[in-house]
XYZ file of C-alpha atoms in Angstrom:
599
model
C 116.063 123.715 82.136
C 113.452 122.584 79.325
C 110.743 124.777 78.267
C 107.731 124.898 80.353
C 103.979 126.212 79.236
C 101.595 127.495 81.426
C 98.064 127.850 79.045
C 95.098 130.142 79.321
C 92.314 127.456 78.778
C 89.230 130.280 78.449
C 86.676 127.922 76.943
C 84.863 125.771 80.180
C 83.723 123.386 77.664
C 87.112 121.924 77.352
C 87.957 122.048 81.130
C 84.754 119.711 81.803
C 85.862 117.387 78.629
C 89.248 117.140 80.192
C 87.934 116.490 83.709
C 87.252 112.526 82.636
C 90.608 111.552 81.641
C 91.926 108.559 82.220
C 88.727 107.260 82.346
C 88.792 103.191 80.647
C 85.334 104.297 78.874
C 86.917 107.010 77.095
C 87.465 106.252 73.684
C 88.572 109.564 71.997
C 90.188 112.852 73.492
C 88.686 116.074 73.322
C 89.964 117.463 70.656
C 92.434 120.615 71.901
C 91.515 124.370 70.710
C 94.489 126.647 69.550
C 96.020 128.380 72.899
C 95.356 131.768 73.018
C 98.267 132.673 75.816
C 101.285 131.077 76.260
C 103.159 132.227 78.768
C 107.317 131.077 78.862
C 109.130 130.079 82.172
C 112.796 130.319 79.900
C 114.446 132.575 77.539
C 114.450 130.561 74.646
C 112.186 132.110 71.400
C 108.670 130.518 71.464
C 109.694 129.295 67.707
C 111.786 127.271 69.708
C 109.181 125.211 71.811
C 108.953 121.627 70.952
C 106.121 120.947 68.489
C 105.293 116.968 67.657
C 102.943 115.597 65.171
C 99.450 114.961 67.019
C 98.965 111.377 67.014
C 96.228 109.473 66.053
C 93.827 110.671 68.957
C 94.649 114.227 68.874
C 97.254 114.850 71.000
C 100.983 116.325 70.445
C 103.962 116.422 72.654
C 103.209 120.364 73.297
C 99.536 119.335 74.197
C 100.777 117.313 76.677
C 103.277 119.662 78.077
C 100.707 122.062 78.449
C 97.861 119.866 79.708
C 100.537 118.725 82.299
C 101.290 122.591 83.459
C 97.805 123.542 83.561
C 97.317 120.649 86.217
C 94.814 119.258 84.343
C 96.450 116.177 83.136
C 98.650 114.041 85.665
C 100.968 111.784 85.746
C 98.466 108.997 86.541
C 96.114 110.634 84.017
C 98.684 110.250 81.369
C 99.912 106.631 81.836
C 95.921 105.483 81.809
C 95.326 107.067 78.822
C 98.575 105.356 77.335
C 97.554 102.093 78.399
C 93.898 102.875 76.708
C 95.607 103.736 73.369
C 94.228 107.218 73.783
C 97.873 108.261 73.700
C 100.251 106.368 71.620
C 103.857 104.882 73.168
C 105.772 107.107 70.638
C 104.015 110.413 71.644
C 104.244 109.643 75.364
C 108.377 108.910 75.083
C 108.512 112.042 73.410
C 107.051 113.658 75.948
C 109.382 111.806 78.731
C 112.026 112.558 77.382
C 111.588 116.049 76.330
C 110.479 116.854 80.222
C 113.049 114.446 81.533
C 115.830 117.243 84.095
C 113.106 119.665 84.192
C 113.717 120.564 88.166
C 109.836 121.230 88.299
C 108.612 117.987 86.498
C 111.000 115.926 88.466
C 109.331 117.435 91.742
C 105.583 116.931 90.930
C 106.243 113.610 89.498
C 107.839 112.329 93.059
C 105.517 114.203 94.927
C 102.462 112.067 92.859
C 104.355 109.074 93.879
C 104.367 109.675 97.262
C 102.525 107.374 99.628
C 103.007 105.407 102.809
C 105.968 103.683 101.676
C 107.718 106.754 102.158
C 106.673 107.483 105.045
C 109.591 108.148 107.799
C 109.751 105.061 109.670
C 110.068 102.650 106.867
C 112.995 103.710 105.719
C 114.389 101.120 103.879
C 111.661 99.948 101.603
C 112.401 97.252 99.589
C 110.136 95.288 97.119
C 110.692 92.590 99.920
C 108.042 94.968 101.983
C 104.139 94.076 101.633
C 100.957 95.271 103.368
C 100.567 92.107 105.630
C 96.938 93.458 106.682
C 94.572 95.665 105.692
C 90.756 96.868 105.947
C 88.602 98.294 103.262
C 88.114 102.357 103.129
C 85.148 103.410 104.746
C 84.665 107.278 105.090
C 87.487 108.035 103.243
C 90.371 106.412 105.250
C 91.433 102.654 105.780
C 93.832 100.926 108.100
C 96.814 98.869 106.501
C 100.013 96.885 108.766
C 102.984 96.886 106.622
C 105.670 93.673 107.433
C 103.614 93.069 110.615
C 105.134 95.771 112.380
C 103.510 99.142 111.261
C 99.874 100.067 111.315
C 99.003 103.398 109.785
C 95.666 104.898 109.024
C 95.924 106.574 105.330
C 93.569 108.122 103.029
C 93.232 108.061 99.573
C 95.908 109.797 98.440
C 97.686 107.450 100.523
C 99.055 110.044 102.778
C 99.739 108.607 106.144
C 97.644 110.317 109.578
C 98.113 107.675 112.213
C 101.107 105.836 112.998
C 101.492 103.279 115.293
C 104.429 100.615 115.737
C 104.460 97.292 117.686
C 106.329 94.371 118.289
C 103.063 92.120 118.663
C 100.935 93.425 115.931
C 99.551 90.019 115.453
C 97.046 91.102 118.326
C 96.303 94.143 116.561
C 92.629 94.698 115.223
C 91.129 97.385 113.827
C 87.371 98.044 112.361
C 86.344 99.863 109.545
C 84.881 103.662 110.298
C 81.532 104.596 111.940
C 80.226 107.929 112.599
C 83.753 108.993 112.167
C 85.528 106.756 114.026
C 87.132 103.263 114.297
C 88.107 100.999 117.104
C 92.005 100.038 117.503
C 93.156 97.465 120.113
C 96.029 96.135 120.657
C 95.081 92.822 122.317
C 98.974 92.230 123.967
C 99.604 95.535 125.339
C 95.755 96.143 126.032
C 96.004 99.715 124.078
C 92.498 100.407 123.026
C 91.905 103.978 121.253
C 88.910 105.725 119.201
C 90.664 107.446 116.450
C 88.741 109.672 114.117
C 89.094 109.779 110.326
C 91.955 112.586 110.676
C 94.218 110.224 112.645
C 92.998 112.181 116.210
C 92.803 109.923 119.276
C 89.644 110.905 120.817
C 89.601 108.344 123.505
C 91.471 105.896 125.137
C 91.951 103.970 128.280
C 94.284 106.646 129.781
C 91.115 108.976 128.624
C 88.539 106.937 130.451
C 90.599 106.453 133.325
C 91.434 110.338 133.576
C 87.604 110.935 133.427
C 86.975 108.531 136.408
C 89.762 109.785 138.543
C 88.472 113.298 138.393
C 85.523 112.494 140.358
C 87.030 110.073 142.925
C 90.330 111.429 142.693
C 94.024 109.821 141.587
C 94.482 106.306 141.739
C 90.977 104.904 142.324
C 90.320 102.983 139.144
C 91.721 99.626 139.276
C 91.213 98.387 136.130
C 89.053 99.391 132.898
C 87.567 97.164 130.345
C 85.620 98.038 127.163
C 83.127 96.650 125.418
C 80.876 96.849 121.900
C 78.574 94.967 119.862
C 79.341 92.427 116.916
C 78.868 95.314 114.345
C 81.553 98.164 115.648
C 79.008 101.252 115.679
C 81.365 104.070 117.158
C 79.929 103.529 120.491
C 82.017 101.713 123.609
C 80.736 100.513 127.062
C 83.154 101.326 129.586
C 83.478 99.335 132.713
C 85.798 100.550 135.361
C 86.509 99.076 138.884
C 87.158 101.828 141.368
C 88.379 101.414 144.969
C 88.385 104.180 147.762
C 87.511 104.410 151.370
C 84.516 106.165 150.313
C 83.255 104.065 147.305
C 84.065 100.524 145.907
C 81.730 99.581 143.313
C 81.973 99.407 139.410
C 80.933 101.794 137.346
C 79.342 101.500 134.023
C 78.944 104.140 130.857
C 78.819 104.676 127.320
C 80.988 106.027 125.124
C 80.104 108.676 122.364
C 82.265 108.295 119.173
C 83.115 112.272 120.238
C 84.719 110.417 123.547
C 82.540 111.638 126.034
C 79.774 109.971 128.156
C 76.389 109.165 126.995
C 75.420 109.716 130.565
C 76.948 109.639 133.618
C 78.566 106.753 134.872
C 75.711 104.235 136.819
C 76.673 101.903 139.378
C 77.079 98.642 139.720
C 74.555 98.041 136.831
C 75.592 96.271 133.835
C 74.553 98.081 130.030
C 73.751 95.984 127.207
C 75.053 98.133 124.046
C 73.027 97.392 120.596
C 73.603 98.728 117.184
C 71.491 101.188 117.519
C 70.309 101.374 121.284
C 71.735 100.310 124.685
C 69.754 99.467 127.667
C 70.158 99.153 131.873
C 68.068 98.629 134.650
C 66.303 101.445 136.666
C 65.461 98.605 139.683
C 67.324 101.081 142.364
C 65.925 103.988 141.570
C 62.466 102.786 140.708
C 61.836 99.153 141.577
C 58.526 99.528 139.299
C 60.754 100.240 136.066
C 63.246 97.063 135.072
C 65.171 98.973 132.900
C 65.467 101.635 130.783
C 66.258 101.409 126.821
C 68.008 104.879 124.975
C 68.460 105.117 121.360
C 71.721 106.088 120.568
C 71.223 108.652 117.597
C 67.849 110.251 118.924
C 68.336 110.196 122.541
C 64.668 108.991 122.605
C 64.240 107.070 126.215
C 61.799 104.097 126.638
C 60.947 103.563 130.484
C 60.121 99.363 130.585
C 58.610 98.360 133.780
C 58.848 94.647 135.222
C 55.708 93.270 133.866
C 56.220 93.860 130.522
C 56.752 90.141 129.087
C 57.413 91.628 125.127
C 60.234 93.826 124.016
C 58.798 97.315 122.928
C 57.364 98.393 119.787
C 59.717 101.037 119.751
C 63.148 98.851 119.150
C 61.719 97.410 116.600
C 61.263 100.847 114.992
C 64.415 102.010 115.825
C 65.802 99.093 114.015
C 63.641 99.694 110.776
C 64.731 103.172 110.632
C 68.682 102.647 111.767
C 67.824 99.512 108.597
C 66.622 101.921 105.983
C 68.958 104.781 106.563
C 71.457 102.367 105.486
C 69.751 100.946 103.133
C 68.398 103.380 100.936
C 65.391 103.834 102.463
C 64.026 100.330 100.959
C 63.746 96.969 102.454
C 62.770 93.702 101.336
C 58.950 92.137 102.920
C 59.201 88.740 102.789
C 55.658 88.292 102.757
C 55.479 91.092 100.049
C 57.785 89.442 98.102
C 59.017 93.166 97.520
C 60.389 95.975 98.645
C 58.665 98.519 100.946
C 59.112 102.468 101.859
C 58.859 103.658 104.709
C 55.132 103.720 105.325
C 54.910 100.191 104.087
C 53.875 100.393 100.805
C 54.980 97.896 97.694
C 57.701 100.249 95.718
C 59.206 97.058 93.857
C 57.831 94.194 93.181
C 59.943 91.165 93.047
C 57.021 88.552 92.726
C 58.378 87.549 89.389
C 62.046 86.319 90.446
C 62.689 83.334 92.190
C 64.786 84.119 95.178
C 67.397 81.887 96.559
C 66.446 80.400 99.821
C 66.338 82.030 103.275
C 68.007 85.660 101.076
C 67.183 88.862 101.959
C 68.262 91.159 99.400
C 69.228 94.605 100.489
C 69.690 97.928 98.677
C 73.167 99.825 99.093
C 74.721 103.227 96.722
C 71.655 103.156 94.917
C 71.578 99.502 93.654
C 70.812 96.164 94.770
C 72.216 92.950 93.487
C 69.443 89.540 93.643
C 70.739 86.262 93.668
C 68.089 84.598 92.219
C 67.561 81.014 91.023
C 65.651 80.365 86.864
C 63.285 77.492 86.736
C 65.283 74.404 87.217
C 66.997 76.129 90.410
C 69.900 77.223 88.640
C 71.588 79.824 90.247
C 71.870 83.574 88.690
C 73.011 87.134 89.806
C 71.545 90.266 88.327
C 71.382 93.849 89.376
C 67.662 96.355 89.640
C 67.864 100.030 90.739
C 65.889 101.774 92.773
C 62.708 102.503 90.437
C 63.252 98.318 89.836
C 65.047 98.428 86.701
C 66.936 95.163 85.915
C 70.353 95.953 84.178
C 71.259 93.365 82.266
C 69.849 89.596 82.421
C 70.522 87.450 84.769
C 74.271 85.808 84.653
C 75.450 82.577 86.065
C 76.240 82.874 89.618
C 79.428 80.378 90.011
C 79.327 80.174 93.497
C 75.886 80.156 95.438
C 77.385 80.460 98.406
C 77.919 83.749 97.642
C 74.687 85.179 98.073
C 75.079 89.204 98.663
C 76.514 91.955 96.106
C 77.736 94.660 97.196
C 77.804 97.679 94.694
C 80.154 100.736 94.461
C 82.299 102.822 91.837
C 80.181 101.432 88.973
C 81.665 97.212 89.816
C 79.564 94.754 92.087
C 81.501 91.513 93.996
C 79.682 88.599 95.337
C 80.213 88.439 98.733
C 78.758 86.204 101.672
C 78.338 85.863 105.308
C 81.615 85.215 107.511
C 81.215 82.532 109.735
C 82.351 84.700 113.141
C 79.378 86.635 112.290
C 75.848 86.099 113.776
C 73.766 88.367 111.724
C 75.100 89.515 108.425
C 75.028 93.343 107.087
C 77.042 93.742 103.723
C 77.611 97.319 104.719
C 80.428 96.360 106.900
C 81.756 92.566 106.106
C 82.407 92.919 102.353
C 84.738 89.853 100.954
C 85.218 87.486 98.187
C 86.829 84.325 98.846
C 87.315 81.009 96.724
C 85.480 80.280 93.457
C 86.129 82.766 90.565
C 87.521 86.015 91.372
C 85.697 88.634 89.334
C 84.269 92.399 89.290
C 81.216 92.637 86.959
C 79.991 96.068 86.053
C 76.542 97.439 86.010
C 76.620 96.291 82.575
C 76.798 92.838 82.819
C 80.168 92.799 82.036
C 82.711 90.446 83.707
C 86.058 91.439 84.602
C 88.599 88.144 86.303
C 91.051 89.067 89.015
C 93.135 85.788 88.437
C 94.737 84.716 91.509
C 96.302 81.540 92.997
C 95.384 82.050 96.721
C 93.568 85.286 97.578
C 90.359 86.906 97.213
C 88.962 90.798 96.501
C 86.830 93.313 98.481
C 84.558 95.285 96.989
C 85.540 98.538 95.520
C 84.879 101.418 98.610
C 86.283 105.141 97.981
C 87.700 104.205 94.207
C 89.404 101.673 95.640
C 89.385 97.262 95.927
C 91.036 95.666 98.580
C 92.518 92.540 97.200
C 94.316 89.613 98.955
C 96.830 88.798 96.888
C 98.104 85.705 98.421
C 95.773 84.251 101.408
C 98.483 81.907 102.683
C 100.639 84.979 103.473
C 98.831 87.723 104.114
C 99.790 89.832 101.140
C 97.616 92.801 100.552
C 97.123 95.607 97.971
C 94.698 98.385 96.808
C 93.752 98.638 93.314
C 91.785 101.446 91.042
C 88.919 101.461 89.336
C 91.265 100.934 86.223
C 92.709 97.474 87.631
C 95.797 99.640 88.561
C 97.988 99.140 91.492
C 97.077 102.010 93.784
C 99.579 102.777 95.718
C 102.779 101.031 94.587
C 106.094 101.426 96.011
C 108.152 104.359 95.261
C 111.967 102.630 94.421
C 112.005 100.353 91.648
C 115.389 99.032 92.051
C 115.368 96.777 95.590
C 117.584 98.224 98.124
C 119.705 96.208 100.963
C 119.859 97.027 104.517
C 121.543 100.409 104.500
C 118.944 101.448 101.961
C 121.406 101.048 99.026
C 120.513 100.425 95.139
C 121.445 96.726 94.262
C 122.603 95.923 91.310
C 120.459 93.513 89.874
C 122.609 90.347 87.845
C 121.342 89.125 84.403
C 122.367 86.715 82.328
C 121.695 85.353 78.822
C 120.095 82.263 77.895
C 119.876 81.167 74.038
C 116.354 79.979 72.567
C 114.770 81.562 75.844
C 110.797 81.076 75.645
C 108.143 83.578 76.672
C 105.242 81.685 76.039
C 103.345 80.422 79.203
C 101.832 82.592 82.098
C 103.734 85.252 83.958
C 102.705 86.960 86.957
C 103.198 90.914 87.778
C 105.018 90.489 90.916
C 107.044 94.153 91.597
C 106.031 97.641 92.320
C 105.266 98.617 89.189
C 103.166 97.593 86.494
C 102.529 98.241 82.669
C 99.208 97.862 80.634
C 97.826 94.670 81.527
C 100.743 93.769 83.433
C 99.931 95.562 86.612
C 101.158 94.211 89.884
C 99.131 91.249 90.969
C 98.157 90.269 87.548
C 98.621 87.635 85.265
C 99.573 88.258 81.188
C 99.650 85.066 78.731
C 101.776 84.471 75.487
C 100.604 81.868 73.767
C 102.858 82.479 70.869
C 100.695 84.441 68.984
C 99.025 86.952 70.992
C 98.727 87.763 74.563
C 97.562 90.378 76.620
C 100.712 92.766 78.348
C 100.003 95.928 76.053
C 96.347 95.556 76.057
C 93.750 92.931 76.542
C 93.955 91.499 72.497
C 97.448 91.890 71.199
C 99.323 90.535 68.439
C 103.848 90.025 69.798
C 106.991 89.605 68.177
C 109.647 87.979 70.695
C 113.207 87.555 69.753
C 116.902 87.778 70.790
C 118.720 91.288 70.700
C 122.356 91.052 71.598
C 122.048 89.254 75.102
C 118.789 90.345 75.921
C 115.810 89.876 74.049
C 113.155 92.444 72.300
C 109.311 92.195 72.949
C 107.519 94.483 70.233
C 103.360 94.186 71.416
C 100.873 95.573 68.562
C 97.942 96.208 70.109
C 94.335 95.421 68.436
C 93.523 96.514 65.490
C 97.578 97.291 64.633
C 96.306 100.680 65.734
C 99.638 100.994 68.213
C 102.949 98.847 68.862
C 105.244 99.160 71.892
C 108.909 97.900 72.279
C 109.882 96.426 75.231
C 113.688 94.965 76.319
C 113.264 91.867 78.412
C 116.136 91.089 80.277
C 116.529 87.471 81.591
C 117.233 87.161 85.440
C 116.386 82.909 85.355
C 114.357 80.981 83.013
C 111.499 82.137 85.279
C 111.609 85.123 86.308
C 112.258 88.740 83.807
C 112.780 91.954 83.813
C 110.185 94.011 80.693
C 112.258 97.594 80.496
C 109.758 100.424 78.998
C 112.333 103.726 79.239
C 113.364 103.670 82.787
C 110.359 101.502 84.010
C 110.494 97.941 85.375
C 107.912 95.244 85.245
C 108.986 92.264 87.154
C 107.207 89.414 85.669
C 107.223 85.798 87.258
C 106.432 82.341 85.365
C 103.819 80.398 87.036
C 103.333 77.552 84.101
């Protein structure tokens, strides 16, 4: 076995310089102090331990090596610095190569690696295998159906905590999470849980049934059916028909997101569930009293007799405050023509921009995007903070349709109302769809997701949820870095019994590059993540990094791809190896990127 370090960093300083790595706006590495402690997992004589020339940026093979043991560098860590040039190609082989059969490395590195595609069930991943559906991460988890046959609930270390396995998951839905849970049906079977952000089911039919029966004993519900409003907000009506000798009648209650009742069941009386209230009639009990209305997070009860022709002050407070708790506390007064606290008063005044019609901007993580029209009723996006700071001046908005931004992880994405949805809320319907695919920092700056057919989600938990190919349902997660998330663990495709095949090249003289290629296996490089598009236009293009200079020529039968990145700072070598005249293998080490020509 190689050498391994374990280092004694006493100085905090560097700890908190180190935490940022991998970070894109890093531009230089903390320079590293001398270690004081070095303490040897092998035999060999510490004259012995490998010792590189630091590169340009500071760091050294060793450096790594012990950055890596400390745990304060990762794998992931490493690679983003790579692709950022904060650690050159060179340096990082080095490194590779002098770890590569260390039984320790080898472990962490596959246990970084592993993610949903290895969990249990799917054994035999292929590259074939795609997420098929998916849902944004809300509270830390999302859902994702892989080949249309298993749904699983992971978090963001993709670990897997619910499993579940059909053979009509086309009727599957799920929602996003709410007060700590999320609603799964499955629409064929009639399955119907609550299932809380650990992957615990803490109700289902079977539940609610159970619950019913031990009051009128075994076998007297006849059937259940559930119910909730547009927006899913962790609370169920439940609706059960029971049948004895003694009783007949249905039965209505409410459903905490804990899975127990919000009261006991009521009879025969229908309950109208709200977002943030639900509401039945009292006639039986009281014929003076219509109904009664209960908000759902304060308990607070509102007795409404029969006369009363308007709905109660109260809802409408109830919705103001269930409004500003989600949305920072502010919200938009039309008649204002600002934004208003919570005793009504004019915090930001908006008077100056020109609004587009019939919008109602809203205020989310601390930011809130206006689309806003100049003069001649040209349409432009820009972003103000909470004390009504505008961040950068006002872009072109290329689709107005588009009216809502939704901001998180430092990126904001257009998004706009779907058209199964009554009233809109950008908290929970967050999508992208047709017109230019882009993320645009708080900066102003404007990043293009190029895709043919798909659209992107705003980021939620570090992550985007991008739609890859609309037509087919092709899904993936990507990083604040543009990076595929979670990609799949083999890089060689496997056949049925889960066995390597060999992949068949062959060589083709006066073979072109130049064109557009799209990213389209498990694993990317630089630019060339999975998903992507990279251009060679027979000067530069941008696989290394976003601006390089590329020699492309023929090596024996396969061909050699040296990228200098901007600046000539750093140039990496790359063997492409020629499956058809449109589609590649890039080799970097061991590393595959699959790259497909789509002009």
């Amino acid at each position: 076995m190689k050498r391994r370090f374990m280092a004694i960093l006493l100085a905090s300083g560097l700890m908190l310089g180190l935490c940022g790595c991998g970070s894109s706006g890093d531009s230089t590495a903390a320079p590293m102090p001398p270690t004081p402690t070095v303490e040897s997992t092998s035999t060999q004589p510490v004259d012995e331990v490998v010792s590189k020339e630091s590169d340009a940026e500071g760091y050294s093979v060793d450096e790594l090596v012990n950055l890596w043991s400390s745990g304060i560098l990762n794998k992931q860590d490493i690679e983003s610095k790579v692709a950022t040039g904060e650690i050159s190609y060179e340096i990082y082989e080095e490194f590779l190569n002098y770890m590569s059969g260390d039984e320790e490395f080898d472990a962490m590195q596959s246990e970084e690696t592993s993610n949903f595609w290895d969990y249990p069930e799917l054994n035999n991943v292929t590259r074939d295998m795609a997420i098929t559906d998916a849902i944004s991460f809300s509270e830390g988890v999302a859902w994702i159906t892989v080949n249309n046959a298993h749904a699983m609930l992971i978090n963001t270390s993709g670990e897997v905590l619910y499993y579940y396995n059909s053979d009509h998951m086309n009727t599957v839905k799920y929602s996003g999470f709410f007060q700590g849970v999320s609603l799964f049906e499955n629409g064929a079977t009639g399955d119907t849980f609550l299932i809380d952000t650990s992957g615990n089911v803490v109700w289902s039919k079977e539940n609610g049934i159970s619950d019913i029966e031990a009051i009128y004993g075994v076998g007297s519900v006849e059937s259940i059916e559930i119910t909730y409003p547009a927006e899913f907000n962790g609370y169920l009506v439940e609706t059960v028909y029971v049948n004895t000798f003694e009783k007949t009648c249905y039965l209505s209650a409410i459903i905490k997101p804990d899975g127990t009742w919000l009261f006991e069941p009521l009879e025969d009386n229908p309950i109208r569930l709200e977002k943030c209230y639900c509401r039945y009639s009292d006639t039986d009990k009281n014929p003076k009293i219509d109904f009664i209305i209960v908000n759902l997070f304060s308990g607070e009860k509102l007795f409404v007799e029969w006369t009363a022709k308007n709905q109660p002050e109260a809802i409408a407070r109830w919705q103001e405050e269930y409004d500003r708790a989600n949305q920072d506390g502010l919200l938009y007064n039309n008649e204002l023509q600002g934004f208003t606290d919570s005793s009504g008063n004019i915090v930001i005044d908006c008077s100056g921009y020109i609004l587009e019609p019939y919008f109602t901007p809203v205020f989310h993580n601390g930011y809130c995007v206006l689309s806003i029209q100049n003069a001649d009723r040209a349409d432009y996006i820009t972003v103000i903070d909470t004390d009504g700071n505008q961040l950068f001046a006002p872009i072109k908005n290329s689709d107005a349709g588009d009216r809502y931004g939704f901001v998180s992880d430092g990126y904001f994405v257009m998004t706009s109302k779907p058209s199964n949805v009554e009233k809109f809320d950008p908290l929970y319907y967050q999508f992208r769809q047709g017109g230019e695919n882009c993320y645009i920092t708080l900066e102003g700056e404007i990043y293009d997701y190029e895709l043919n057919h798909g659209c992107i989600f705003p980021f939620s938990d570090g992550y985007s949820l991008v739609c890859t190919d609309w037509y087919s349902d092709e899904y993936m997660f990507i990083d604040t870095n543009f990076n595929d998330a979670f990609p799949q663990s083999s890089n060689g495709q496997n056949n049925e019994n889960g066995k390597a095949i060999e992949k068949t090249y062959v060589t083709m003289n006066n073979f072109s590059i130049e064109g557009k290629w799209k990213s389209v296996g498990s694993y990317g490089f630089g630019q060339a993540q999975p998903g992507a598009i990279v251009a060679f236009d027979g000067t530069n293009c941008n696989f290394f990094s976003p601006s390089d200079t590329y020699a492309f020529y023929a090596d024996g039968n396969d061909y050699r791809l040296e990228c200098t990145s901007f600046m000539s700072t750093s140039t990496a070598a790359f063997t492409v190896k020629i499956i058809d005249a449109d589609h590649i293998d890039v080799y970097y080490g061991d590393n595959i990127t699959e790259l497909q020509r789509t002009e």
